[in-house]
Amino acid sequence: MELTPDIVKRIADLARLELTETEVELYCVQLSAILEYAARLQKIDTHEIPPTSSILPSHSLLREDDPVEGHNREEILKNAPAIKREQYQVPPILD
Amino acid sequence: MTQYESIIGLETHIQLNTQSKIFCSCKADSWLDAPNSNICPVCTGLPGVLPVLNRKAVEKAMLLASAMQAEIQPVSFFDRKNYFYPDLPKGYQISQYDMPLARGGFIDLPIPDSTGQNTTSYTRRIGITKLHLEEDAGKTKNIGGERQIDFNRCGVPLVEMVTGPDLRTAEEAAHYLFRLRQLLRWIDISEGDMEKGHLRCDANVSIRPVGVDYLNPKTEIKNVNSIDAVRDAISKEIERQIRETEAGQKIEAWTLEWDEDRGILKKMRSKETEADYRYFREPDLLALRIDDAWQNEVVSIQPELPLQRRQRFMNAYQLPEYDADILTSEKKLSDFFETATKAYPGDSKKISNWIMNDLLRILKDRNMQIDQMQLQPADLVEIITMVENGLINTSTGKSLIEKVEDSHQRPSEIVRSENLTRVSDESAIISACKEVLAENPTEVASYKAGKPTLMGWFVGQVMRKTKGKTDPEKAKEIFETLLH
């Protein structure tokens, strides 16, 4: 499948990426190549193989429902670009 | 004019009452906690962290699935739902998509008639189309034009449960939420408090002429956070859709927001299409496998469900539907009733009356739950038995409930220590009545001159003299003879 610049722009928009026209052209080619490879895989007959979303052991490990305290709020808040009243301060967005 | 019917589906988000969050060990309940006090690198989406699924969250979702008669799936998967919002730090929500925890399910909803009595006029089966586990997002607060984010709620386990387009009136939607909330508390998987956001509801509403079977475009109502608000918002939207359709307008698939303060619906941004979320398997989590052994272990602790118990109370104890409905409003109350009625066989209605008229009033007055009471089912049975045997009169019996609460003594002990047994010796009552008349010649004269309302006052005087132990009917009889 050949991706058009419009589709690439749409994907970039969903991922909140700003692309230059040169980048759009570049990604058209690169993403199309990826899809072309996936299309080749699609042709392989896999109807007797169950879908594999992971090659790791077959099921999730579960955690007991025991709350643990000890994370330091100040340490984690250091990752925020700005803090106000112990909260992450962000610019007004959407709506 | 065309007759319309409304088609309503409800999407609910149910906050599970686990101790810790769904994918990390942070405390889940942050009620009254300071902002960002229950956060860690996992729930704030820092790079390099891995989610680990909470067993209890899965089990609570299994309990709900089983209560809704849904099929718990032996294998389910988690997926990433991608969207950008500041209170979603990873840029995606871990949810379930095409392989959810449970499929199918329904609830048979008794809809009472509109006369105010809680008797069922019909039953509506509401199908469940979706039941899956996911994580909650944080909270964005608007403070003086600034946006501040609290991640305490981020990662709290949610069940998303969606009904089919099976509800037909705003009233039915309200009943669905009422029964759902009752169930959540009954099986102890959520506090179900809509005002606190434990139970959130979006409503999809469309109308169509009666008799057709196609569906018209629907609108989605968001941000309704009480059962009354859901009823009001849906009613308003149905009225609007009928008005616009009658005026020749097309109904568009808007998203509407309920403004609680003004009681109006406002249009929100155009609805995003599902494809925009670009769901894909969560690569950090493996398949969730629920084998028969685990499922049986979890589901075997499921108590009898509220609507089943309600029906059984009507059948086994010949209770009116109204009584059965109130007595099964919460599990502990229904347990109390059943223990009491088993200890007092033959007259369940009497137990029911005492609970509904007296016990519930006291609980309400004292703002207490039934399991916080000193009064045990055996105490209530003891009180009722003493009244029935004529040992104490009814009003003494009623006051005994409060005395048990205050003194922590058994009813029979209180009756003995306070000498509350009723004065049944007629000569004692007659002499008390004679004393009253002798002490109040003015009132006797007025009564004889034609003021029969004074009878109540005379009886009151005897009750005072005998500290409430006289049967007032008996005293009245004696006065009537004496004053004749």
Coordinates of C-alpha atoms in Angstrom, one line a residue:
Chain A
M1 CA 0.0 0.0 0.0
E2 CA 1.3 3.4 -1.1
L3 CA 0.8 6.1 1.6
T4 CA -0.2 9.5 0.3
P5 CA 1.1 12.7 1.9
D6 CA -2.4 13.3 3.2
I7 CA -2.5 10.1 5.2
V8 CA 1.0 10.8 6.6
K9 CA -0.1 14.2 7.7
R10 CA -3.2 12.7 9.3
I11 CA -1.0 10.2 11.2
A12 CA 1.4 12.9 12.3
D13 CA -1.6 14.9 13.5
L14 CA -2.8 12.0 15.6
A15 CA 0.6 11.7 17.1
R16 CA 0.8 15.5 17.6
L17 CA 4.0 15.7 15.4
E18 CA 4.8 18.7 13.3
L19 CA 6.4 17.6 10.0
T20 CA 8.0 19.7 7.3
E21 CA 7.1 18.9 3.7
T22 CA 10.4 17.2 3.2
E23 CA 9.7 14.9 6.2
V24 CA 6.2 14.1 4.9
E25 CA 7.8 13.0 1.6
L26 CA 10.5 11.0 3.5
Y27 CA 7.9 9.2 5.7
C28 CA 5.6 8.5 2.8
V29 CA 8.4 6.3 1.4
Q30 CA 9.5 4.8 4.7
L31 CA 6.1 4.1 6.1
S32 CA 5.0 2.6 2.7
A33 CA 8.0 0.3 2.9
I34 CA 7.0 -0.9 6.3
L35 CA 3.4 -1.5 5.2
E36 CA 4.7 -3.3 2.1
Y37 CA 6.7 -5.7 4.4
A38 CA 3.6 -6.3 6.5
A39 CA 1.6 -7.0 3.4
R40 CA 4.2 -9.7 2.5
L41 CA 3.8 -11.3 6.0
Q42 CA 0.0 -11.2 5.5
K43 CA 0.4 -13.5 2.5
I44 CA 1.9 -16.3 4.7
D45 CA -0.7 -19.0 5.5
T46 CA -1.0 -18.9 9.3
H47 CA -4.5 -20.2 9.8
E48 CA -3.3 -23.1 12.0
I49 CA -1.1 -20.8 14.2
P50 CA -2.8 -19.0 17.1
P51 CA -2.2 -15.2 17.1
T52 CA 1.0 -14.4 18.9
S53 CA 1.1 -11.0 20.6
S54 CA 4.1 -11.9 22.7
I55 CA 6.8 -14.5 22.7
L56 CA 7.1 -14.4 26.5
P57 CA 5.5 -17.0 28.8
S58 CA 1.9 -17.4 28.2
H59 CA 0.3 -15.4 31.0
S60 CA 0.5 -12.4 33.1
L61 CA 1.9 -12.5 36.6
L62 CA -0.4 -11.0 39.1
R63 CA 0.3 -8.7 42.0
E64 CA -1.4 -9.0 45.4
D65 CA -3.6 -6.0 46.4
D66 CA -1.2 -4.6 49.0
P67 CA -0.7 -0.9 48.9
V68 CA 2.8 0.3 49.4
E69 CA 3.8 3.8 50.4
G70 CA 7.1 5.3 50.1
H71 CA 7.3 7.2 46.9
N72 CA 8.3 10.7 47.5
R73 CA 6.0 13.2 46.0
E74 CA 8.6 15.8 45.7
E75 CA 10.9 13.5 43.8
I76 CA 8.2 12.6 41.3
L77 CA 7.0 16.2 40.9
K78 CA 10.6 17.2 39.9
N79 CA 9.6 15.7 36.5
A80 CA 6.9 18.3 36.0
P81 CA 7.7 21.2 33.8
A82 CA 6.0 23.5 36.3
I83 CA 4.3 22.9 39.7
K84 CA 1.6 24.7 41.5
R85 CA 0.0 23.6 44.8
E86 CA 1.6 20.2 44.6
Q87 CA 0.2 19.7 41.1
Y88 CA 1.5 19.6 37.5
Q89 CA 0.8 22.9 35.9
V90 CA 0.0 22.7 32.2
P91 CA -1.1 25.3 29.6
P92 CA -4.8 25.4 28.8
I93 CA -5.5 23.0 26.0
L94 CA -8.5 21.8 24.0
D95 CA -12.1 22.8 24.6
Chain B
M1 CA -48.8 13.8 15.8
T2 CA -46.3 10.9 15.5
Q3 CA -45.8 8.8 18.6
Y4 CA -42.1 8.5 19.5
E5 CA -40.3 6.1 21.7
S6 CA -36.8 6.8 23.0
I7 CA -33.9 4.4 22.8
I8 CA -31.3 4.7 25.5
G9 CA -28.1 3.0 26.2
L10 CA -25.9 3.7 29.3
E11 CA -22.1 3.5 29.4
T12 CA -20.9 3.2 33.0
H13 CA -17.5 3.4 34.6
I14 CA -17.3 1.7 37.9
Q15 CA -14.4 2.4 40.3
L16 CA -13.4 -0.8 42.0
N17 CA -12.7 -0.6 45.7
T18 CA -9.4 -2.3 45.8
Q19 CA -6.7 -1.2 48.3
S20 CA -4.1 -0.5 45.6
K21 CA -4.2 0.7 42.0
I22 CA -4.6 -1.6 39.0
F23 CA -1.0 -1.6 37.7
C24 CA 1.1 -0.3 40.6
S25 CA 1.0 -0.5 44.4
C26 CA 0.0 3.0 45.1
K27 CA -3.0 3.4 47.5
A28 CA -6.2 3.5 45.3
D29 CA -8.5 5.5 47.5
S30 CA -7.3 9.1 47.7
W31 CA -10.5 10.6 49.3
L32 CA -9.4 13.6 51.4
D33 CA -5.7 13.0 50.6
A34 CA -3.6 15.9 49.3
P35 CA -3.0 16.1 45.5
N36 CA -0.4 13.8 44.1
S37 CA 0.2 12.0 47.4
N38 CA -0.5 8.5 46.0
I39 CA 1.6 8.5 42.9
C40 CA 4.7 6.6 41.7
P41 CA 6.7 6.3 38.5
V42 CA 4.3 3.7 37.1
C43 CA 1.1 5.7 37.4
T44 CA 2.7 9.0 36.4
G45 CA 4.0 7.3 33.2
L46 CA 7.8 7.8 33.7
P47 CA 9.9 6.0 31.1
G48 CA 11.1 2.5 31.7
V49 CA 8.4 1.4 34.1
L50 CA 6.2 -1.7 33.7
P51 CA 2.6 -2.3 34.8
V52 CA 1.8 -5.4 37.0
L53 CA -1.8 -6.4 37.1
N54 CA -3.6 -6.4 40.5
R55 CA -5.2 -9.8 41.1
K56 CA -8.0 -8.3 43.3
A57 CA -9.1 -5.9 40.5
V58 CA -9.5 -8.9 38.2
E59 CA -11.5 -10.8 40.8
K60 CA -13.8 -7.9 41.5
A61 CA -14.5 -7.5 37.8
M62 CA -15.1 -11.3 37.6
L63 CA -17.7 -10.9 40.4
L64 CA -19.5 -8.2 38.5
A65 CA -19.4 -10.2 35.3
S66 CA -20.9 -13.2 37.0
A67 CA -23.6 -11.1 38.7
M68 CA -24.5 -9.8 35.3
Q69 CA -24.7 -13.3 33.9
A70 CA -21.8 -12.4 31.5
E71 CA -19.4 -15.1 30.2
I72 CA -16.0 -14.7 31.8
Q73 CA -13.4 -15.2 29.1
P74 CA -10.6 -17.8 29.6
V75 CA -8.2 -15.5 27.8
S76 CA -8.4 -11.7 27.5
F77 CA -5.9 -9.0 26.6
F78 CA -5.1 -5.5 27.5
D79 CA -4.7 -2.9 24.8
R80 CA -3.5 0.7 24.5
K81 CA -6.1 3.3 23.7
N82 CA -4.1 6.3 22.4
Y83 CA -5.1 9.8 22.9
F84 CA -3.5 13.0 24.2
Y85 CA -4.8 14.7 27.3
P86 CA -2.8 16.2 30.1
D87 CA -4.3 14.0 32.8
L88 CA -3.2 10.9 30.9
P89 CA 0.5 10.9 31.4
K90 CA 1.5 8.0 29.2
G91 CA -0.4 9.3 26.2
Y92 CA -2.5 6.1 26.2
Q93 CA -4.9 4.4 28.6
I94 CA -4.4 0.7 29.3
S95 CA -7.8 -0.8 28.5
Q96 CA -9.3 -3.8 26.9
Y97 CA -10.7 -3.8 23.3
D98 CA -11.4 -6.8 21.1
M99 CA -10.7 -9.5 23.8
P100 CA -12.4 -8.2 26.9
L101 CA -12.6 -9.9 30.3
A102 CA -16.3 -10.9 29.8
R103 CA -18.9 -11.0 27.1
G104 CA -22.7 -10.8 27.0
G105 CA -24.7 -10.6 30.2
F106 CA -28.0 -8.9 31.2
I107 CA -30.0 -7.7 34.1
D108 CA -33.8 -8.1 34.5
L109 CA -34.9 -4.7 35.8
P110 CA -38.2 -4.5 37.8
I111 CA -39.8 -1.2 36.8
P112 CA -42.3 0.0 39.5
D113 CA -45.6 1.6 38.4
S114 CA -45.7 5.3 38.8
T115 CA -48.2 5.4 41.6
G116 CA -45.5 5.6 44.2
Q117 CA -46.0 2.1 45.5
N118 CA -42.9 -0.1 44.8
T119 CA -44.9 -2.7 43.0
T120 CA -43.5 -3.9 39.7
S121 CA -45.6 -3.0 36.7
Y122 CA -43.2 -4.7 34.2
T123 CA -39.7 -6.1 33.9
R124 CA -37.2 -4.9 31.3
R125 CA -34.3 -7.0 30.3
I126 CA -31.2 -4.9 29.8
G127 CA -28.4 -6.5 27.8
I128 CA -24.7 -5.8 28.5
T129 CA -22.6 -5.4 25.3
K130 CA -19.3 -4.7 26.9
L131 CA -17.6 -5.4 30.2
H132 CA -13.9 -4.8 30.6
L133 CA -11.1 -3.6 32.9
E134 CA -9.1 -0.4 32.4
E135 CA -7.2 2.3 34.4
D136 CA -8.7 5.6 35.4
A137 CA -7.0 8.9 34.3
G138 CA -5.9 11.7 36.6
K139 CA -7.9 14.9 37.3
T140 CA -7.5 18.2 35.6
K141 CA -8.6 21.1 37.7
N142 CA -9.4 24.6 36.4
I143 CA -8.2 27.1 39.0
G144 CA -8.4 30.7 38.0
G145 CA -7.8 30.0 34.3
E146 CA -4.8 27.7 35.1
R147 CA -4.8 24.0 34.6
Q148 CA -3.4 21.8 37.4
I149 CA -3.2 18.1 37.4
D150 CA -3.6 15.7 40.2
F151 CA -2.5 12.1 39.4
N152 CA -3.9 10.5 42.5
R153 CA -6.8 8.9 40.5
C154 CA -4.5 7.9 37.7
G155 CA -4.4 4.0 37.6
V156 CA -7.3 3.4 39.9
P157 CA -9.1 0.3 38.5
L158 CA -12.3 0.8 36.5
V159 CA -14.7 -1.6 35.0
E160 CA -16.4 -0.1 31.9
M161 CA -19.8 -1.7 31.4
V162 CA -22.0 -0.7 28.5
T163 CA -25.7 -1.7 28.0
G164 CA -27.3 -2.3 24.7
P165 CA -29.9 0.2 23.4
D166 CA -32.5 -1.5 25.5
L167 CA -33.8 1.2 27.9
R168 CA -36.9 3.0 26.7
T169 CA -37.5 5.9 29.2
A170 CA -35.5 8.2 31.4
E171 CA -37.1 6.5 34.4
E172 CA -35.8 3.1 33.3
A173 CA -32.3 4.6 33.0
A174 CA -32.6 5.8 36.5
H175 CA -33.8 2.4 37.7
Y176 CA -30.9 0.7 35.9
L177 CA -28.4 2.9 37.8
F178 CA -30.2 2.4 41.1
R179 CA -30.0 -1.4 40.7
L180 CA -26.4 -1.3 39.5
R181 CA -25.4 0.8 42.5
Q182 CA -27.3 -1.6 44.9
L183 CA -25.5 -4.5 43.3
L184 CA -22.0 -3.0 43.4
R185 CA -22.4 -2.4 47.2
W186 CA -24.0 -5.7 47.7
I187 CA -21.1 -7.7 46.2
D188 CA -18.6 -5.2 47.7
I189 CA -16.7 -4.3 44.6
S190 CA -17.4 -0.5 44.6
E191 CA -18.8 2.1 46.9
G192 CA -20.9 3.2 44.0
D193 CA -21.2 6.8 45.1
M194 CA -21.9 8.9 41.9
E195 CA -21.2 12.2 43.7
K196 CA -17.7 10.9 44.5
G197 CA -17.2 9.5 41.0
H198 CA -17.2 5.9 42.0
L199 CA -19.9 5.3 39.4
R200 CA -19.9 7.5 36.3
C201 CA -22.5 7.4 33.5
D202 CA -22.7 8.6 29.9
A203 CA -26.1 8.2 28.2
N204 CA -26.7 7.6 24.5
V205 CA -30.1 8.8 23.4
S206 CA -32.1 8.6 20.2
I207 CA -35.8 8.6 19.3
R208 CA -37.8 6.8 16.6
P209 CA -41.5 6.5 15.7
V210 CA -43.2 3.8 17.6
G211 CA -43.4 0.6 15.6
V212 CA -40.2 0.8 13.5
D213 CA -37.1 -1.2 14.2
Y214 CA -34.2 1.0 12.9
L215 CA -32.1 3.2 15.0
N216 CA -31.7 7.0 14.4
P217 CA -28.5 8.9 15.0
K218 CA -27.9 9.3 18.7
T219 CA -26.5 11.9 21.0
E220 CA -24.2 11.2 23.8
I221 CA -24.7 12.9 27.2
K222 CA -21.6 13.2 29.4
N223 CA -20.9 14.5 32.8
V224 CA -24.0 13.4 34.6
N225 CA -23.1 12.6 38.2
S226 CA -26.2 11.6 40.1
I227 CA -29.2 9.4 39.3
D228 CA -31.5 12.4 39.4
A229 CA -29.3 14.2 36.9
V230 CA -29.3 11.2 34.5
R231 CA -33.1 11.2 34.6
D232 CA -33.4 14.9 34.1
A233 CA -30.7 15.1 31.3
I234 CA -32.3 12.2 29.4
S235 CA -35.8 13.6 29.7
K236 CA -34.6 17.0 28.4
E237 CA -32.7 15.4 25.5
I238 CA -35.7 13.3 24.5
E239 CA -37.9 16.5 24.5
R240 CA -35.4 18.3 22.4
Q241 CA -35.1 15.5 19.8
I242 CA -38.9 15.3 19.5
R243 CA -39.2 19.0 19.2
E244 CA -36.4 19.2 16.5
T245 CA -37.7 16.2 14.5
E246 CA -41.3 17.7 14.6
A247 CA -39.8 20.9 13.2
G248 CA -38.2 19.0 10.3
Q249 CA -34.6 19.2 11.7
K250 CA -32.2 16.3 11.5
I251 CA -30.7 15.0 14.8
E252 CA -26.9 15.0 14.6
A253 CA -24.5 12.8 16.5
W254 CA -23.6 15.5 19.0
T255 CA -21.8 15.0 22.3
L256 CA -23.7 17.0 25.0
E257 CA -22.6 18.0 28.4
W258 CA -25.0 18.2 31.3
D259 CA -24.7 21.5 33.2
E260 CA -25.9 20.5 36.7
D261 CA -26.3 24.0 38.1
R262 CA -28.4 25.3 35.2
G263 CA -30.1 22.1 34.4
I264 CA -29.3 22.3 30.7
L265 CA -27.4 20.4 28.0
K266 CA -24.5 22.0 26.1
K267 CA -23.0 20.9 22.9
M268 CA -19.4 19.6 23.1
R269 CA -16.7 19.1 20.5
S270 CA -17.5 16.8 17.6
K271 CA -17.3 13.2 18.5
E272 CA -14.0 11.5 17.7
T273 CA -14.2 8.4 15.7
E274 CA -13.1 5.1 17.3
A275 CA -10.3 4.6 14.7
D276 CA -8.6 7.7 16.1
Y277 CA -7.7 5.8 19.3
R278 CA -5.4 3.4 17.3
Y279 CA -5.9 0.5 19.7
F280 CA -3.1 -2.0 19.8
R281 CA -2.1 -4.8 22.2
E282 CA -0.4 -3.5 25.3
P283 CA 3.1 -5.0 24.8
D284 CA 4.0 -4.6 28.5
L285 CA 1.3 -7.1 29.7
L286 CA 0.7 -10.7 28.7
A287 CA -2.6 -12.5 28.2
L288 CA -4.8 -12.6 31.2
R289 CA -5.8 -16.2 31.7
I290 CA -8.7 -17.2 34.0
D291 CA -8.9 -20.9 34.3
D292 CA -11.9 -22.8 35.7
A293 CA -10.3 -23.3 39.1
W294 CA -9.7 -19.6 39.7
Q295 CA -13.1 -18.6 38.3
N296 CA -14.9 -21.1 40.6
E297 CA -12.9 -20.0 43.6
V298 CA -13.9 -16.4 43.0
V299 CA -17.5 -16.9 41.9
S300 CA -18.2 -19.4 44.7
I301 CA -18.1 -16.5 47.3
Q302 CA -20.7 -14.6 45.3
P303 CA -23.7 -14.0 47.7
E304 CA -27.3 -14.3 46.7
L305 CA -27.9 -11.2 44.6
P306 CA -30.3 -8.4 45.6
L307 CA -33.1 -9.0 43.0
Q308 CA -33.0 -12.8 43.7
R309 CA -33.2 -12.3 47.4
R310 CA -36.1 -9.8 46.9
Q311 CA -38.0 -12.4 45.0
R312 CA -37.3 -15.1 47.5
F313 CA -38.4 -12.9 50.4
M314 CA -41.8 -12.5 48.6
N315 CA -42.1 -16.2 47.9
A316 CA -40.7 -17.7 51.1
Y317 CA -42.0 -15.2 53.7
Q318 CA -45.1 -14.0 51.8
L319 CA -43.9 -10.4 52.1
P320 CA -45.5 -7.7 49.9
E321 CA -43.2 -6.5 47.1
Y322 CA -42.9 -3.1 48.8
D323 CA -41.5 -4.7 52.0
A324 CA -39.2 -7.1 50.1
D325 CA -37.8 -4.2 48.1
I326 CA -37.0 -2.1 51.1
L327 CA -35.6 -5.0 53.2
T328 CA -33.3 -6.0 50.4
S329 CA -32.1 -2.4 49.7
E330 CA -28.8 -3.4 51.3
K331 CA -27.4 -6.8 52.1
K332 CA -26.8 -6.3 55.8
L333 CA -30.4 -5.1 56.3
S334 CA -31.7 -8.2 54.5
D335 CA -29.4 -10.4 56.6
F336 CA -30.8 -8.8 59.7
F337 CA -34.4 -9.4 58.6
E338 CA -33.8 -13.0 57.7
T339 CA -32.0 -13.9 60.9
A340 CA -34.8 -12.3 62.9
T341 CA -37.6 -13.9 60.9
K342 CA -36.0 -17.3 61.3
A343 CA -36.0 -16.8 65.1
Y344 CA -39.7 -15.8 65.0
P345 CA -41.3 -18.2 62.5
G346 CA -44.8 -17.7 61.3
D347 CA -45.2 -14.0 61.2
S348 CA -42.5 -12.4 58.9
K349 CA -44.7 -9.5 58.2
K350 CA -44.6 -8.5 61.8
I351 CA -40.8 -8.5 61.8
S352 CA -40.9 -6.6 58.6
N353 CA -43.2 -3.9 60.1
W354 CA -41.0 -3.4 63.1
I355 CA -37.9 -3.1 60.9
M356 CA -39.5 -0.8 58.4
N357 CA -41.4 1.4 60.9
D358 CA -39.1 1.6 63.8
L359 CA -35.6 0.3 63.1
L360 CA -35.1 2.2 59.9
R361 CA -36.4 5.4 61.5
I362 CA -33.9 5.1 64.3
L363 CA -31.1 4.3 61.9
K364 CA -32.0 7.4 60.0
D365 CA -32.3 9.6 63.1
R366 CA -28.9 8.4 64.4
N367 CA -27.3 8.4 60.9
M368 CA -26.2 4.8 61.5
Q369 CA -25.8 1.6 59.4
I370 CA -27.6 -1.5 60.5
D371 CA -24.4 -3.3 61.3
Q372 CA -23.3 -0.5 63.7
M373 CA -26.3 -1.1 65.9
Q374 CA -26.1 -2.7 69.4
L375 CA -29.5 -4.2 68.7
Q376 CA -29.2 -7.7 67.3
P377 CA -31.9 -9.6 65.4
A378 CA -32.4 -11.7 68.6
D379 CA -33.1 -8.6 70.6
L380 CA -35.7 -7.4 68.2
V381 CA -37.4 -10.9 68.4
E382 CA -37.2 -10.7 72.2
I383 CA -38.9 -7.3 72.2
I384 CA -41.6 -8.4 69.7
T385 CA -42.2 -11.6 71.8
M386 CA -42.7 -9.6 75.0
V387 CA -45.2 -7.3 73.3
E388 CA -47.1 -10.2 71.8
N389 CA -47.2 -12.0 75.1
G390 CA -48.6 -8.9 76.7
L391 CA -45.7 -8.5 79.0
I392 CA -45.0 -4.9 77.8
N393 CA -47.1 -2.6 75.7
T394 CA -46.3 -1.6 72.1
S395 CA -44.9 1.9 73.0
T396 CA -42.6 0.4 75.6
G397 CA -41.5 -2.1 73.0
K398 CA -40.6 0.7 70.6
S399 CA -38.8 2.7 73.2
L400 CA -36.8 -0.5 74.1
I401 CA -35.1 -0.4 70.7
E402 CA -33.5 3.0 71.7
K403 CA -32.8 1.8 75.2
V404 CA -30.9 -1.2 73.9
E405 CA -28.9 1.2 71.7
D406 CA -28.0 3.5 74.6
S407 CA -27.5 1.0 77.4
H408 CA -26.0 -2.0 75.5
Q409 CA -28.2 -4.3 77.6
R410 CA -30.5 -7.0 76.4
P411 CA -34.2 -5.9 76.2
S412 CA -35.3 -8.4 78.9
E413 CA -32.7 -7.0 81.3
I414 CA -33.9 -3.5 80.7
V415 CA -37.5 -4.5 81.3
R416 CA -36.5 -6.1 84.6
S417 CA -34.2 -3.4 85.9
E418 CA -36.6 -0.5 84.9
N419 CA -39.7 -2.4 86.0
L420 CA -41.3 -1.8 82.6
T421 CA -43.8 -4.7 82.6
R422 CA -47.2 -3.5 81.8
V423 CA -49.8 -2.8 84.6
S424 CA -52.3 -5.5 83.7
D425 CA -53.8 -5.7 87.2
E426 CA -57.1 -4.0 86.5
S427 CA -57.6 -2.8 90.1
A428 CA -54.3 -1.0 90.0
I429 CA -55.3 0.8 86.8
I430 CA -58.8 1.6 88.3
S431 CA -57.2 3.2 91.4
A432 CA -54.8 5.2 89.3
C433 CA -57.7 6.5 87.2
K434 CA -59.7 7.4 90.3
E435 CA -56.7 9.3 91.7
V436 CA -56.5 11.3 88.4
L437 CA -60.2 12.2 88.6
A438 CA -59.9 13.1 92.3
E439 CA -56.9 15.4 91.7
N440 CA -58.5 17.2 88.7
P441 CA -62.1 18.3 89.6
T442 CA -62.0 21.2 87.1
E443 CA -61.2 19.0 84.1
V444 CA -63.8 16.5 85.2
A445 CA -66.4 19.3 85.3
S446 CA -65.4 20.5 81.8
Y447 CA -65.5 17.0 80.5
K448 CA -69.0 16.4 81.8
A449 CA -70.1 19.9 80.5
G450 CA -69.2 18.7 77.0
K451 CA -65.5 18.6 76.3
P452 CA -64.9 15.0 75.2
T453 CA -61.4 15.8 73.9
L454 CA -60.2 15.9 77.6
M455 CA -60.3 12.0 77.5
G456 CA -56.9 12.0 75.9
W457 CA -55.6 14.2 78.7
F458 CA -57.0 11.9 81.4
V459 CA -55.3 8.9 79.8
G460 CA -52.1 10.9 79.5
Q461 CA -52.2 11.5 83.3
V462 CA -52.6 7.8 84.0
M463 CA -49.7 7.0 81.7
R464 CA -47.6 9.5 83.7
K465 CA -48.6 8.0 87.0
T466 CA -47.8 4.5 85.9
K467 CA -44.6 5.5 84.0
G468 CA -46.1 4.5 80.6
K469 CA -46.8 0.9 81.7
T470 CA -50.6 1.1 81.3
D471 CA -52.4 -0.1 78.2
P472 CA -54.0 3.3 77.1
E473 CA -57.0 1.5 75.6
K474 CA -57.7 -0.1 78.9
A475 CA -57.4 3.2 80.8
K476 CA -59.8 4.8 78.3
E477 CA -62.3 2.1 78.9
I478 CA -62.1 2.6 82.7
F479 CA -62.4 6.4 82.5
E480 CA -65.5 6.0 80.3
T481 CA -67.1 3.8 82.9
L482 CA -66.0 6.1 85.8
L483 CA -67.2 9.3 84.1
H484 CA -70.5 7.9 82.7

